[in-house]
Steps between C-alpha positions, in 0.01 A plus 500: 500500500489230239725197494715464191290269279166618627228645282236758604198646319450886525134586464483874451188717468410867468344683799290813411296671768539202724356256235707221363524456128637179348420592141843648425792395286820460709872490394761363729877580499780349700780732593746216484413174335804325656298522824147441379303484185137599449265347237230697324243357743687622804670186593837583682765235491784533742813400328797670683575631852456877550255787496333670201214708419190379325308770315136457395331743252136502421301617208150566614194653324750659248713654776856436538775680698704496821185531714421140376847366566621350818796309620615262770833349610534125455751338725617159407701284745689182449317180552721244678385151612735277699372141547666225703449145362362377828249620764629286784777255588518218760860448624635286780787569743686210356548337161628166638334168426339405829418144388116553502457522125436866494710760317594805708616804322701777656544718193308612187572729218252779410475675174314820400392673180489857440266684251578858413225695314337181366821338382676211672864590600676173519840679599342690796702469814316429814611511843346263760430590860377307806290660761639271792848361426482320836241269332624492137771684310504564127791561273425847360622424147423117460170469684609194699300491812663311788309404822659606814252430782129398542265780436350707211628784293436670181742543201473763235650567153595868462563683168634856453380662187699737274321787681653371829148393634488177684238227434444192714334174427212361712650317797612136479400351831779276630389243757800324681410188699681251707458152335288271708597131480237247634683208654212371705446198286848378556470521889424163665 
């Protein structure tokens, strides 16, 4: 299948007695131009989701007719990309000031973008999921990640399309660490 927004070049030929002949004139017809269009050179452009027939007719050595006509089914599927704004997060089990000059963060907010058939959808609703909620949780609607315990997990943004198909982002790897404060210089 083609993704919505893709293009593909059809390169037809005439075969006679097992020999390939390229010196023919070809006409291309899309059964439904809401699904795909086809240019005079055979370039198919997928413009909508669905299935439709592409018919190719040849004119070769003065011959025309059904025996020089063929068709194929063109299937166009939706093209959805879900992207999280980060690929990894470093969090700590506390966000308290420990007096060592470092900043420890226990929470972070993730955002994601959704592109459907080549067009950004700023109103797309994503649902956030954590693979291991004993390490870090994520609010499914706001994307706020909260460290729970030391470890590593993955967080995903998930989007359900109009056709009820689910798409996930690449994982955001969340590392949760215990803060380490070096007080050896103050020991006498």
